[in-house]
Coordinates of C-alpha atoms in Angstrom, one line a residue:
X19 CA -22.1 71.1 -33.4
X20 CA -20.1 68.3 -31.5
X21 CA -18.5 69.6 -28.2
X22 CA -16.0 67.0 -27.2
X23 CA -15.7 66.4 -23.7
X24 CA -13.9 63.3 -22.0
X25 CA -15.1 60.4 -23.2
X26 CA -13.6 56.4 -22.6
X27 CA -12.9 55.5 -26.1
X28 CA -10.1 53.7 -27.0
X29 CA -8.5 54.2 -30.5
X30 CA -8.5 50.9 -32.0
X31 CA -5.1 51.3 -34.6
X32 CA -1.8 51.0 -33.6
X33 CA 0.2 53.0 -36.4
X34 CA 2.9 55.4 -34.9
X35 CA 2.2 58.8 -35.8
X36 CA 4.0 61.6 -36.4
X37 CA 3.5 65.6 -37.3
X38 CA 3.1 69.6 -36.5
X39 CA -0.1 71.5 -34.7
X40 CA 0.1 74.8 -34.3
X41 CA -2.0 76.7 -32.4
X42 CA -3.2 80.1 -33.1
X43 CA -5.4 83.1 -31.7
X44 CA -5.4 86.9 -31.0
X45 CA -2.2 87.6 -28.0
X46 CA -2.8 86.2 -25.1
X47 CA -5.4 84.1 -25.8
X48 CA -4.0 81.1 -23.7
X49 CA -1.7 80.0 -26.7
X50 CA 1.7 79.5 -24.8
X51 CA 0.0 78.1 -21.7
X52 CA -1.5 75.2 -23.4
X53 CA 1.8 74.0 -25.3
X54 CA 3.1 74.4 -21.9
X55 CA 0.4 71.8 -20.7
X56 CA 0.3 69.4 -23.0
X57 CA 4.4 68.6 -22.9
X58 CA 4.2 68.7 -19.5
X59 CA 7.3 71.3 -18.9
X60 CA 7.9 74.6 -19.2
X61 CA 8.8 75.6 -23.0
X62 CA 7.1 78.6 -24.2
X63 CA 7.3 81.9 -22.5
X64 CA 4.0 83.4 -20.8
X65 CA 3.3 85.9 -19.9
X66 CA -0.2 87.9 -19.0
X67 CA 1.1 90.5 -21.2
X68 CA 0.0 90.1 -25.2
X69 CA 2.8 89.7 -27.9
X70 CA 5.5 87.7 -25.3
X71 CA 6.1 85.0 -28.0
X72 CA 8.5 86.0 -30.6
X73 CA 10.0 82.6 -31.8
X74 CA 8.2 79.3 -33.2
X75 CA 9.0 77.2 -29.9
X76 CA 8.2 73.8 -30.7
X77 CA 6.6 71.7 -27.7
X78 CA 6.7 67.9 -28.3
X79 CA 4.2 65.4 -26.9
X80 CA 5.4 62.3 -27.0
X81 CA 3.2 58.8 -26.7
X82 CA 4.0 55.5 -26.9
X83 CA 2.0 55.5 -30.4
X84 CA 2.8 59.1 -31.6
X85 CA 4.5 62.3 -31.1
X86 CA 2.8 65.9 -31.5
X87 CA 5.0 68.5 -32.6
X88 CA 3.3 72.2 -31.5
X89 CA 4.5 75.3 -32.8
X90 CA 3.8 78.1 -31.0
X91 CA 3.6 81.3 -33.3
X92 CA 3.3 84.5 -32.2
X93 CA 0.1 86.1 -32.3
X94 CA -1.2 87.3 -35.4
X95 CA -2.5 91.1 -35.1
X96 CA -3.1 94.4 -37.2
X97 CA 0.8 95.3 -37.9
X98 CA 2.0 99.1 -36.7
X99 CA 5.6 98.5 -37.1
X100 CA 8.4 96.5 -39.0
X101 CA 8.5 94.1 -36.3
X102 CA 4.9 93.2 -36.2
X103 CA 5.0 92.5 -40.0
X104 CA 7.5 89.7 -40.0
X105 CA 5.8 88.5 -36.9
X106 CA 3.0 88.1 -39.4
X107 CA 4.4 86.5 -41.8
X108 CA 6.2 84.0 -39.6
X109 CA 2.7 83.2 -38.7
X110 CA 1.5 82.6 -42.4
X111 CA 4.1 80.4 -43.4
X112 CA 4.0 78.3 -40.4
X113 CA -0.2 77.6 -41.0
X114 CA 0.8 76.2 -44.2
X115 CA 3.4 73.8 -43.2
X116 CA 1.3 72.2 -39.8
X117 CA -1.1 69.0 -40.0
X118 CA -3.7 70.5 -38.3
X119 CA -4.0 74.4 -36.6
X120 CA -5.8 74.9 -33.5
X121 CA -7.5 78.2 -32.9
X122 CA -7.6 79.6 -29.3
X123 CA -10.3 81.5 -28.0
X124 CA -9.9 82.5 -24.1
X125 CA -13.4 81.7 -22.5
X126 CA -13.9 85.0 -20.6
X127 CA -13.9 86.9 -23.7
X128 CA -16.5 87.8 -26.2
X129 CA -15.7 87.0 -29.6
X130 CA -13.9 90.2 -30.8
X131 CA -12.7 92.0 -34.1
X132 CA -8.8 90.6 -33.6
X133 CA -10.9 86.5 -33.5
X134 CA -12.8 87.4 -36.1
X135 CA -9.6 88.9 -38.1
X136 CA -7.9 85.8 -38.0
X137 CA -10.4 83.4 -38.6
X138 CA -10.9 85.2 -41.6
X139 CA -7.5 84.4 -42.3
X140 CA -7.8 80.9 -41.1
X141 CA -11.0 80.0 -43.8
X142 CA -8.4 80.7 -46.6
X143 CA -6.4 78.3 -46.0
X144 CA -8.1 75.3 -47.3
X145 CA -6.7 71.8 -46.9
X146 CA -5.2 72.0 -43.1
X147 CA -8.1 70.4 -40.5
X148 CA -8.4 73.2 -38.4
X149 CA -9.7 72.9 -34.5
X150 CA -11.4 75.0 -32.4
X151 CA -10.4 75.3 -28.5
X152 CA -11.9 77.4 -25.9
X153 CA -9.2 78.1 -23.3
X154 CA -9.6 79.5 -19.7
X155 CA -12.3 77.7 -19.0
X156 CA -11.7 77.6 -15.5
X157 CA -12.6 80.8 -15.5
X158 CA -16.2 81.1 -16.7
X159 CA -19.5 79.2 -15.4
X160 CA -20.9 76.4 -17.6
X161 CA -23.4 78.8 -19.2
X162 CA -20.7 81.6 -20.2
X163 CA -18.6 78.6 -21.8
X164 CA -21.8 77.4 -23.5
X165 CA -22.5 80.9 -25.0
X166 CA -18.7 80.5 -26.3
X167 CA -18.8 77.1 -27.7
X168 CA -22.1 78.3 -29.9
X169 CA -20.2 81.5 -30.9
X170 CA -17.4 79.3 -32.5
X171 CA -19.9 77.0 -33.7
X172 CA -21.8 80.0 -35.9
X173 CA -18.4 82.0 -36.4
X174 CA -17.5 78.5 -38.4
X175 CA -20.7 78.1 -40.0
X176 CA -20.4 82.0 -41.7
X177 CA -16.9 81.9 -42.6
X178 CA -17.1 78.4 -44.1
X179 CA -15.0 77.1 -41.7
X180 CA -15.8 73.3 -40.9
X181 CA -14.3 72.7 -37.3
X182 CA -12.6 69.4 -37.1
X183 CA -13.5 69.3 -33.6
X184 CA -14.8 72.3 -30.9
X185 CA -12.8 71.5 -27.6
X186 CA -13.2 73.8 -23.9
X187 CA -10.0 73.5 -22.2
X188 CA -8.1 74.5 -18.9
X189 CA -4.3 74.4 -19.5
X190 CA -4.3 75.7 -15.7
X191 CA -6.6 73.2 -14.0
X192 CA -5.4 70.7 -16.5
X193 CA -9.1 69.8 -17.8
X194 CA -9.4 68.5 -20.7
X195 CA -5.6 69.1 -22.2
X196 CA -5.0 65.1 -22.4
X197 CA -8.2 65.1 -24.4
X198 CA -7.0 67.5 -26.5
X199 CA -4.0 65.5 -27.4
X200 CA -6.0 62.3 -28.2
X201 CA -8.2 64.5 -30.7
X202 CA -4.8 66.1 -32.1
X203 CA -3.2 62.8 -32.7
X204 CA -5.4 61.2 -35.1
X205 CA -5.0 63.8 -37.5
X206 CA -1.0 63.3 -37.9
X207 CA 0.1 61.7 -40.2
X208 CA 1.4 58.1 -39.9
X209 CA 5.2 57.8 -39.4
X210 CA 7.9 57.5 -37.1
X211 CA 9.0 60.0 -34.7
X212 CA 10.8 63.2 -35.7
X213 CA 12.9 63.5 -32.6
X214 CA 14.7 61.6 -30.1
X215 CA 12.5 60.6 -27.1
X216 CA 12.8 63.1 -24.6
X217 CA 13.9 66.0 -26.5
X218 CA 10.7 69.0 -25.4
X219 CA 11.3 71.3 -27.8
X220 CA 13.8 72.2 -30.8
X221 CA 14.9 75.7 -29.8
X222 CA 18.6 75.9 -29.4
X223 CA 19.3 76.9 -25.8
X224 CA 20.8 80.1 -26.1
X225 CA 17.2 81.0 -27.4
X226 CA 15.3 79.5 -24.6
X227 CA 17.7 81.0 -22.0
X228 CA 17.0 84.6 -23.6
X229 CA 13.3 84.0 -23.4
X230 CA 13.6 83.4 -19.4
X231 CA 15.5 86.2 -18.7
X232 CA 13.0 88.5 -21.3
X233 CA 10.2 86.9 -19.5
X234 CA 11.9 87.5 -15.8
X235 CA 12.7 91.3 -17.0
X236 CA 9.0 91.8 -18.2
X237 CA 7.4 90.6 -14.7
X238 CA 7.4 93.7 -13.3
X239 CA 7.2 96.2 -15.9
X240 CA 4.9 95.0 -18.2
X241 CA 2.7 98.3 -18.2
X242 CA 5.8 100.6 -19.0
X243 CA 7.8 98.7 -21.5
X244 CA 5.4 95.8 -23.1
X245 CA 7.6 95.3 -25.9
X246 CA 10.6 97.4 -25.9
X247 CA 12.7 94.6 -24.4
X248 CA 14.6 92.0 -26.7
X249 CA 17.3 89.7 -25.0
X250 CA 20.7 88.1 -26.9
X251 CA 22.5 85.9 -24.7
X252 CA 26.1 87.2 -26.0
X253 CA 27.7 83.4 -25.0
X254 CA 27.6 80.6 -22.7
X255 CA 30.6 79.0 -21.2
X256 CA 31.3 76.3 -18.6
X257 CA 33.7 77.5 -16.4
X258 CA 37.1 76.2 -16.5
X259 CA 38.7 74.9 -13.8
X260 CA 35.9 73.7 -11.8
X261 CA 36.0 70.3 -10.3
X262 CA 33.9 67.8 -12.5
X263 CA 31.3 67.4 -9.9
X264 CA 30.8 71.4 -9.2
X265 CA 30.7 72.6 -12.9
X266 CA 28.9 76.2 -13.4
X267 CA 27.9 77.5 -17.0
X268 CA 29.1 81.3 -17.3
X269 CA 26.2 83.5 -19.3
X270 CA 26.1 86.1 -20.5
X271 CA 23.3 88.8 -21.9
X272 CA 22.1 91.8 -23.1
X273 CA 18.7 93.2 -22.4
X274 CA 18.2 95.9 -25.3
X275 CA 15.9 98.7 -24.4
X276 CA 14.9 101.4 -26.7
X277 CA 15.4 104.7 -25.3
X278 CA 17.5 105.9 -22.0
X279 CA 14.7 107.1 -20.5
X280 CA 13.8 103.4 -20.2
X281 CA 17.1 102.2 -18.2
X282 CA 15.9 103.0 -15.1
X283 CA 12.8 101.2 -14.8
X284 CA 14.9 97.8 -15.9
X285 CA 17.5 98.6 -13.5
X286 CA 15.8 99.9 -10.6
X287 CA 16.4 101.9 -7.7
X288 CA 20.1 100.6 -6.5
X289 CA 20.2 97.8 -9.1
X290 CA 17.3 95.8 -7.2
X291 CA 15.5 95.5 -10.4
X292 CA 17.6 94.0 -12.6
X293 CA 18.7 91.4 -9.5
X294 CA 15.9 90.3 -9.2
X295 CA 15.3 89.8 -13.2
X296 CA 18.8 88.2 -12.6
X297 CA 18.0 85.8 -9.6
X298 CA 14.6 85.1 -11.0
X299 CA 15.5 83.8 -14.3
X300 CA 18.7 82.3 -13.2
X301 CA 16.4 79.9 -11.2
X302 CA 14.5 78.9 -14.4
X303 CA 17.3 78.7 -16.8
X304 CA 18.7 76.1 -14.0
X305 CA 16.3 74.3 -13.7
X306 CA 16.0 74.2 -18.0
X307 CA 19.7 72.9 -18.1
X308 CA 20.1 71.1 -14.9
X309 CA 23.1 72.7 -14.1
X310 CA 24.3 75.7 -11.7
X311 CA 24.5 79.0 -13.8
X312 CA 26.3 82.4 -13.2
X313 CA 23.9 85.1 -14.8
X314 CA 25.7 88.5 -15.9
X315 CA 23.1 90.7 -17.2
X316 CA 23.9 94.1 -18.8
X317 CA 21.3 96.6 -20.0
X318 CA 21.8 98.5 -23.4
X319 CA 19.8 100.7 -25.8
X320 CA 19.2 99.8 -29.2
X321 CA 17.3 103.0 -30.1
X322 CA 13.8 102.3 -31.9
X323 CA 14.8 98.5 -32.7
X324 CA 11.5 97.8 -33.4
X325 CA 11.3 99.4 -36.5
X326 CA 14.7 99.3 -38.1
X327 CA 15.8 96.3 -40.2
X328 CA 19.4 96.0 -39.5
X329 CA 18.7 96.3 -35.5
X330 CA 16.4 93.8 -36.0
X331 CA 18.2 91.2 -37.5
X332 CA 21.1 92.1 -35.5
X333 CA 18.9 91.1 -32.2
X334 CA 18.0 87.7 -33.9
X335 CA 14.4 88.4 -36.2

């Protein structure tokens, strides 16, 4: 087994490379966090509550010599409603397309039934290099990560998985993420870059500015509503009239709940809820467009969207 830590080695070729990594694991195993890391910027949605990530949010590390292209899917788990299932399948059809998958395993947690269901999953597909990364692992002594690494190792060995590479990683105390990169990069294929230098991600905006306001509006309710809340950001204007050097982007969205019952926890006592999910996110989605933003969030129910088709494609999956 070959545990790669930081080493000094220089890569001797100088072809420009180009291509997709995704990186996989059970929810919240550190997934989002580390794309997050590696470009450098805030892209993906976290969030310390499983199943956050509902779109493929690309994160794009770029290099002089290369440019990494990471798809963040959500996680792959035991389906119990419509939803889950085309989550699934997004997941599926994204491993076949990427150059090389990396599967996360969060340090402080034994190898479980939901790893072990999707390695299973991972040893049938056959031709994409595959990479295993232990994330976290600023959260566990050296002997707990050890006991980790060697899990992998012989999770590998009985599925007939042959690890491209076993990395421990800390997206939080950066350790080991440029590292992660350099092992990544090699395994792209040659070619020029397949974005403008720059560009951090694909996702049109409206979809990135929906995923800050879901994630603000989750902060303090994960326990009650986990994943009853979707967000469609209904438009997004500059205002007109406003002087050229004082422009301010009008938005608005929805936040769809799923029953009435559920209103009141998003909104709060007086409103102070949803201003806060309003000041909060406003601040992020700012700082994402560089420009001043007036937020105008309204809460609606969109009974049982989870499991009905036409709600769900209506709310964007």
């Amino acid at each position: 087994m070959s545990v790669r830590t930081q080493s000094s080695e220089q890569p001797a070729e100088a072809v420009h490379r180009a291509g997709f990594a995704c990186f996989v694991g059970r929810p919240n195993a550190g997934k989002s966090t580390l794309t997050n890391a590696l470009v450098g910027q805030k892209v993906a949605i976290t969030s310390n509550r499983p199943q956050t990530t509902r779109h493929t949010v690309r994160g794009i590390v770029h290099r002089p010599d290369a440019q990494l292209i990471l798809v963040d899917t959500p996680g792959l788990h035991k389906p119990r409603t419509l939803l889950g299932e085309r989550l699934n399948d997004v997941v599926r059809t994204t491993w076949a397309e990427v150059d090389v998958i990396g599967f996360c395993v969060p340090a402080d947690q034994k190898l479980g039934p939901g790893d072990r269901f999707i390695a299973k999953e991972l040893a049938g597909i056959r031709k994409t290099p595959k990479v295993a990364i232990v994330t976290k692992t600023d959260l566990v002594d050296p002997k707990v990560l050890a006991e980790q690494l060697i899990a992998l190792d012989q999770l590998g060995k009985e599925l007939g998985i042959e690890w491209a590479e076993i990395v421990p990683v800390s997206a939080v105390g950066d350790k080991q993420v440029g590292l992660l990169a350099d092992l990544l990069i090699p395994m792209m294929p040659a070619g020029p870059p397949l974005y403008p230098e720059g560009d951090l991600t694909d996702e049109p905006e409206q979809v990135m500015v929906a995923e800050l306001i879901r994630e603000a509006a989750l902060e303090g309710v994960r326990d009650e509503l986990p994943h009853s809340i979707a967000v469609v950001v209904e438009e997004m204007l500059p205002r007109e009239d406003r002087p050229a050097d004082r422009p301010l982007l009008d938005i608005h969205a929805n936040l769809y709940i799923e029953r009435s019952s559920q209103k009141g926890i998003i909104i709060g006592p007086k409103g102070k809820r949803l201003k806060e999910v309003g000041m909060k996110s406003r601040q992020q989605i700012e700082a994402l467009l560089g420009t001043p933003v007036f937020l105008d969030l309204h809460v609606k129910i969109a009974k049982d969207w989870q499991r009905d088709p036409k709600q769900l494609r209506k709310l964007g999956f």
